[in-house]
Amino acid sequence: MHRQEIDRRSFLRSALTASAFAIGSGALSSRYIAIASQQKRRFAPVKVSRDRLIRTVVGLRPYRPEGFVVRADKLAEKLLIHNYGHGGAGVTLSWGVASLAVEQARGVGQNRFAVLGCGVIGLSTARLLQRRGGTVTIYARDLPPETTSNIAGALWMPTSLYNQQKVSSQFLEQFRRACQISNRAFQLMVGAEYGVRWIETFDLQKELAPFERELPGGAELYPATAIIQDPKGYFGFPYVRQFSTMVIEPSVYLNALLRDFYIAGGKVVVKELRSGEEIAALSEPVIFNCTGLGARTLFHDEALIPVRGQLEVLLPQPEIDYCYLSGGSYMFPRRDGIILGGTFEHDRWTLEPDAEQITEILADHAEIMKGLRR
């Protein structure tokens, strides 16, 4: 019996190792699935109930079916560099797309820059310009905590970003590069100061097929990945993809970026710019357009639409040390509360909370908790 127990443990360890190798190399087959019934992982339950609801927040993701725009244009005598349209991946991609945008200004012989917008894309772009010796002024109608970026769930995982049928191979290469740059940048910011931390995440599925698709941005960006088959545990779903990624707390993170911007000598002008003429009248010779959904009106991009997201925030639970994803539902634990999502409503513009969606989101997560392994 003792030898059998040792052999079984050895088998399980080998299965987990093979699973991680298979995912990392982009392969997947049933022989690489780890049977997790012997795993000791237990989960503290999320206390899903209406009486623990502390706020409902709604945001409009700036979505383009063809993907984000990073492009240089001329505006009168100015160099105008666009950096907008990141859908539900603005926080995730922020350092990557900022790097791509700043490269567009390389060699122009200018050192004064204007950045339009003070959300995560604008702040990241401004900080990169400062790191390269630039003098930067941000022009924005809203500052943190009043930006759309403050409403993000902010798990490092680029989703709700583009339509696979409408993007070019060139865009996908650009997207992958932005993911790699941004992932590395966030790794260097892990800690309480920026509100960034690593966390175990569980993708819950009723079928194996979804796991044949690579995780967004590339499998190499998600360490400790394994596919687990265990219908009686791990939330009661027959298939679970487990991996590690980072969660970012927007209120902490954006305040820290704005602080860093000020310390480096940056200037903020609170002002709403309503036309190309007003933008062209700015004194800076190089302008970065990081206006998100505002680019639709300012620069006449009709392909840019909102994808409405509604989140329910429950009282914090420090004991929750995992995230999960299940279809359109997701849960991220943060110090400011338990984030429950969510909705992905294309071309719906209202910022008013939807009472029916509150009920539906709470019910969906309560159902997931019924299958939780405790």
XYZ file of C-alpha atoms in Angstrom:
374
model
C 0.000 0.000 0.000
C 2.830 2.350 0.876
C 4.514 1.798 -2.524
C 1.192 2.336 -4.292
C 0.677 5.647 -2.477
C 4.186 6.835 -3.463
C 3.620 5.809 -7.074
C 0.304 7.653 -7.190
C 1.854 10.839 -5.830
C 4.674 10.578 -8.344
C 2.141 10.183 -11.137
C 0.207 13.271 -10.065
C 3.349 15.368 -9.896
C 4.350 14.178 -13.364
C 0.884 14.912 -14.734
C 0.950 18.483 -13.427
C 4.406 19.046 -14.892
C 3.327 17.661 -18.257
C 0.233 19.867 -18.193
C 2.253 23.003 -17.600
C 4.652 22.034 -20.402
C 1.814 21.347 -22.792
C 0.157 24.714 -22.246
C 3.459 26.578 -22.405
C 4.251 25.055 -25.779
C 0.787 25.706 -27.194
C -0.209 22.019 -27.254
C -3.198 20.463 -25.534
C -4.498 16.910 -25.361
C -6.388 14.821 -22.855
C -3.259 12.978 -21.736
C -1.894 16.269 -20.332
C -4.865 16.919 -18.052
C -4.041 16.688 -14.357
C -6.582 14.748 -12.273
C -6.815 17.070 -9.305
C -8.828 15.022 -6.805
C -5.743 14.668 -4.572
C -4.968 18.385 -4.527
C -5.188 20.053 -1.119
C -6.156 23.534 -2.358
C -9.123 24.928 -0.476
C -10.935 28.181 -1.176
C -12.471 30.691 1.181
C -15.963 31.456 -0.165
C -16.921 34.850 -1.540
C -19.883 36.025 0.529
C -22.241 36.911 -2.286
C -25.319 38.713 -0.990
C -27.105 41.957 -1.674
C -26.619 43.208 1.877
C -22.819 43.133 1.327
C -23.035 45.285 -1.832
C -21.216 48.586 -1.273
C -21.386 50.096 -4.766
C -22.255 49.534 -8.399
C -20.008 51.090 -11.033
C -20.486 51.417 -14.783
C -17.846 52.211 -17.387
C -17.710 52.483 -21.174
C -14.787 50.620 -22.727
C -13.451 52.333 -25.895
C -13.747 49.447 -28.351
C -12.767 49.151 -32.015
C -13.473 45.882 -33.869
C -10.241 46.413 -35.846
C -8.231 46.911 -32.631
C -6.520 49.861 -30.992
C -4.966 52.758 -32.915
C -1.327 53.751 -32.499
C -0.539 56.023 -35.439
C 1.155 59.313 -36.294
C -0.789 62.052 -38.164
C -0.413 65.726 -38.920
C -2.682 68.321 -37.324
C -1.947 71.737 -38.847
C 1.747 72.189 -38.043
C 1.696 69.674 -35.196
C 2.688 66.025 -35.034
C -0.340 64.171 -33.656
C 0.164 60.646 -32.333
C -2.942 58.582 -31.632
C -3.076 56.017 -28.825
C -6.683 54.958 -28.179
C -9.294 52.229 -28.625
C -8.065 49.600 -26.148
C -11.456 48.136 -25.247
C -11.408 46.204 -21.985
C -7.595 46.011 -21.933
C -6.583 49.605 -21.246
C -4.848 48.929 -17.944
C -3.361 45.639 -19.156
C -1.858 47.131 -22.339
C -1.040 50.603 -21.009
C 2.762 50.403 -20.876
C 2.967 48.436 -24.108
C 0.885 50.778 -26.237
C 2.496 53.800 -24.591
C 5.863 52.437 -25.693
C 4.599 51.931 -29.252
C 3.211 55.480 -29.310
C 6.339 57.115 -27.912
C 8.404 55.340 -30.591
C 6.384 57.302 -33.181
C 7.981 60.520 -31.864
C 11.529 59.240 -31.937
C 13.827 61.408 -34.030
C 11.449 64.383 -34.388
C 13.864 66.680 -32.541
C 11.256 67.988 -30.078
C 11.283 67.874 -26.287
C 7.912 69.386 -25.355
C 4.853 67.191 -25.478
C 1.133 67.478 -24.831
C -0.846 64.424 -23.715
C -4.628 64.500 -24.070
C -6.284 62.462 -21.330
C -5.362 61.555 -17.761
C -6.537 57.946 -17.626
C -4.153 55.013 -17.541
C -3.133 55.389 -21.223
C -2.433 59.109 -20.912
C -0.499 58.743 -17.650
C 1.588 55.836 -18.950
C 2.422 57.729 -22.146
C 3.337 60.847 -20.165
C 5.612 58.906 -17.822
C 7.476 57.244 -20.687
C 8.016 60.641 -22.322
C 9.402 61.972 -19.041
C 11.733 58.993 -18.684
C 13.150 59.917 -22.081
C 13.807 63.482 -20.985
C 10.637 65.141 -22.240
C 8.716 68.047 -20.744
C 5.079 66.990 -20.587
C 1.754 68.742 -20.030
C -1.417 66.685 -19.642
C -4.681 68.275 -20.803
C -7.743 66.525 -19.433
C -11.328 67.144 -18.449
C -11.208 64.521 -15.674
C -8.444 63.421 -13.315
C -8.243 60.306 -11.141
C -10.429 59.144 -9.444
C -12.964 60.425 -12.007
C -11.551 58.671 -15.079
C -12.923 55.576 -16.820
C -9.693 53.792 -15.878
C -10.649 54.032 -12.201
C -13.683 51.809 -12.885
C -11.671 48.962 -14.434
C -11.600 45.517 -12.856
C -7.899 45.481 -13.838
C -6.853 41.854 -14.004
C -3.780 41.545 -16.241
C -5.476 39.747 -19.115
C -6.240 41.579 -22.391
C -9.875 40.852 -23.297
C -12.838 42.644 -24.973
C -10.319 44.265 -27.284
C -10.986 43.408 -30.943
C -12.983 41.243 -33.348
C -10.835 38.312 -34.462
C -12.495 38.387 -37.897
C -11.601 42.047 -38.521
C -8.006 42.433 -37.386
C -4.938 42.184 -39.593
C -1.885 40.023 -38.996
C 0.098 43.246 -38.607
C -2.185 44.349 -35.794
C -1.887 40.985 -34.037
C 1.913 41.278 -34.096
C 1.622 44.782 -32.639
C -0.821 43.533 -30.008
C 1.469 40.716 -28.935
C 4.417 43.066 -28.638
C 2.371 45.493 -26.530
C 1.365 42.605 -24.239
C 4.976 41.543 -23.729
C 6.205 45.065 -22.957
C 3.333 45.806 -20.603
C 3.520 42.516 -18.731
C 7.199 43.088 -17.968
C 6.533 46.659 -16.851
C 3.867 45.576 -14.368
C 6.121 42.856 -12.986
C 8.564 45.586 -11.980
C 5.780 47.460 -10.150
C 4.542 44.606 -7.971
C 4.067 45.782 -4.383
C 1.838 47.856 -2.140
C 3.082 51.195 -3.520
C 1.459 50.645 -6.933
C -1.270 48.227 -5.869
C -0.020 45.412 -8.117
C 0.230 41.768 -7.020
C 0.410 38.252 -8.408
C -2.644 36.058 -7.894
C -3.821 32.551 -8.758
C -6.601 32.629 -11.330
C -9.041 29.899 -12.356
C -10.823 29.767 -15.718
C -13.918 27.595 -15.238
C -15.338 25.686 -18.194
C -17.890 22.949 -18.880
C -15.940 21.708 -21.908
C -12.283 21.233 -22.757
C -12.441 22.947 -26.156
C -12.016 26.573 -24.920
C -8.592 25.659 -23.547
C -7.365 24.811 -27.023
C -7.130 28.568 -27.534
C -4.013 30.284 -26.260
C -4.368 32.686 -23.374
C -4.602 36.312 -24.628
C -1.220 37.767 -25.474
C 0.703 34.490 -25.333
C 0.958 31.497 -23.005
C 4.422 32.568 -21.821
C 2.882 35.543 -19.992
C 0.925 33.307 -17.602
C 3.229 31.267 -15.349
C 2.195 28.164 -13.395
C -0.443 27.164 -15.955
C -2.174 23.782 -15.724
C -5.383 22.206 -16.982
C -7.301 20.417 -14.253
C -10.131 17.924 -14.616
C -12.098 17.509 -11.416
C -15.909 17.621 -11.526
C -16.269 17.375 -7.738
C -13.881 20.140 -6.797
C -12.378 23.391 -8.057
C -15.723 25.193 -8.139
C -17.644 22.156 -9.393
C -16.709 22.674 -13.061
C -15.419 19.648 -14.986
C -12.509 21.580 -16.527
C -10.421 24.344 -14.997
C -7.426 26.217 -16.365
C -5.296 27.453 -13.499
C -2.646 30.139 -14.020
C -0.995 33.092 -12.322
C -1.330 36.686 -13.428
C -1.410 40.129 -11.841
C -4.262 42.152 -10.433
C -3.981 45.948 -10.320
C -5.945 48.165 -7.934
C -6.839 51.217 -10.064
C -7.370 53.705 -7.223
C -3.911 52.971 -5.793
C -2.196 52.571 -9.140
C -3.495 55.706 -10.878
C -2.787 57.901 -7.853
C 0.784 56.570 -7.782
C 1.266 57.271 -11.510
C -0.088 60.810 -11.135
C 2.228 61.375 -8.152
C 5.210 60.149 -10.163
C 4.219 62.438 -13.030
C 4.165 65.485 -10.728
C 7.454 64.545 -9.042
C 9.113 64.374 -12.470
C 8.009 67.952 -13.184
C 4.829 67.280 -15.106
C 2.019 69.797 -15.417
C -1.735 69.137 -15.604
C -4.213 71.547 -17.197
C -7.819 70.690 -16.380
C -9.576 71.596 -19.597
C -11.979 69.990 -22.052
C -10.777 70.287 -25.630
C -13.755 70.175 -27.980
C -12.279 70.381 -31.469
C -9.255 69.791 -33.617
C -8.785 73.542 -33.859
C -8.467 73.866 -30.080
C -5.992 71.006 -30.014
C -3.923 72.509 -32.840
C -3.734 75.763 -30.862
C -1.807 74.116 -27.990
C 1.749 75.360 -27.639
C 3.428 71.936 -27.647
C 4.696 70.775 -31.074
C 3.943 67.064 -30.468
C 0.552 65.924 -29.184
C -0.472 62.456 -28.002
C -4.161 61.655 -28.298
C -5.049 59.390 -25.369
C -8.698 60.419 -25.125
C -10.216 56.931 -25.252
C -13.847 57.045 -26.313
C -13.528 60.819 -26.767
C -11.563 60.192 -29.971
C -14.821 59.231 -31.678
C -16.013 62.848 -31.660
C -12.693 64.682 -31.604
C -11.171 62.770 -34.513
C -14.283 61.392 -36.216
C -13.545 57.700 -35.689
C -16.964 56.122 -36.217
C -15.524 52.624 -35.737
C -14.963 53.462 -32.068
C -17.917 52.397 -29.912
C -18.546 51.847 -26.212
C -18.712 48.404 -24.665
C -20.618 48.977 -21.454
C -19.400 47.185 -18.336
C -21.233 47.031 -15.010
C -19.479 45.839 -11.865
C -20.817 45.027 -8.427
C -18.476 45.650 -5.500
C -18.919 43.722 -2.259
C -17.375 44.361 1.141
C -13.672 43.405 1.161
C -12.653 39.898 2.214
C -8.892 39.724 2.917
C -9.058 35.920 3.012
C -9.951 35.678 -0.698
C -6.645 34.889 -2.411
C -7.781 33.844 -5.894
C -9.615 35.110 -8.979
C -11.985 33.218 -11.229
C -13.467 33.612 -14.712
C -16.564 31.794 -15.924
C -18.087 32.802 -19.237
C -18.913 36.489 -18.837
C -18.634 36.354 -15.033
C -15.463 37.148 -13.120
C -14.318 37.843 -9.571
C -11.231 39.807 -8.509
C -10.418 40.465 -4.824
C -9.038 43.912 -4.052
C -8.467 45.901 -0.872
C -11.301 48.240 -1.813
C -13.771 45.368 -2.274
C -14.628 42.147 -4.052
C -15.167 42.960 -7.745
C -17.935 40.991 -9.439
C -18.481 41.264 -13.182
C -19.713 41.555 -15.546
C -21.374 42.796 -18.661
C -20.100 43.401 -22.226
C -22.784 45.444 -23.997
C -21.671 46.764 -27.361
C -22.803 50.259 -28.374
C -24.805 50.920 -25.206
C -23.985 54.405 -23.930
C -25.742 54.751 -20.574
C -23.737 55.040 -17.364
C -26.767 54.434 -15.186
C -26.679 51.174 -13.172
C -29.108 48.556 -14.430
C -31.137 47.078 -11.538
C -31.813 43.824 -13.383
C -28.114 43.371 -14.068
C -27.320 43.812 -10.381
C -29.649 40.903 -9.610
C -28.260 38.784 -12.461
C -24.605 39.344 -11.561
C -25.170 38.518 -7.897
C -27.167 35.406 -8.822
C -24.479 34.170 -11.247
C -21.737 34.442 -8.640
C -23.851 32.934 -5.887
C -24.376 29.907 -8.161
C -20.623 29.570 -8.753
C -20.020 29.631 -4.988
C -22.330 26.623 -4.542
C -19.765 24.419 -6.270
C -16.759 25.831 -4.430
C -14.254 23.410 -2.922
C -13.915 24.434 0.737
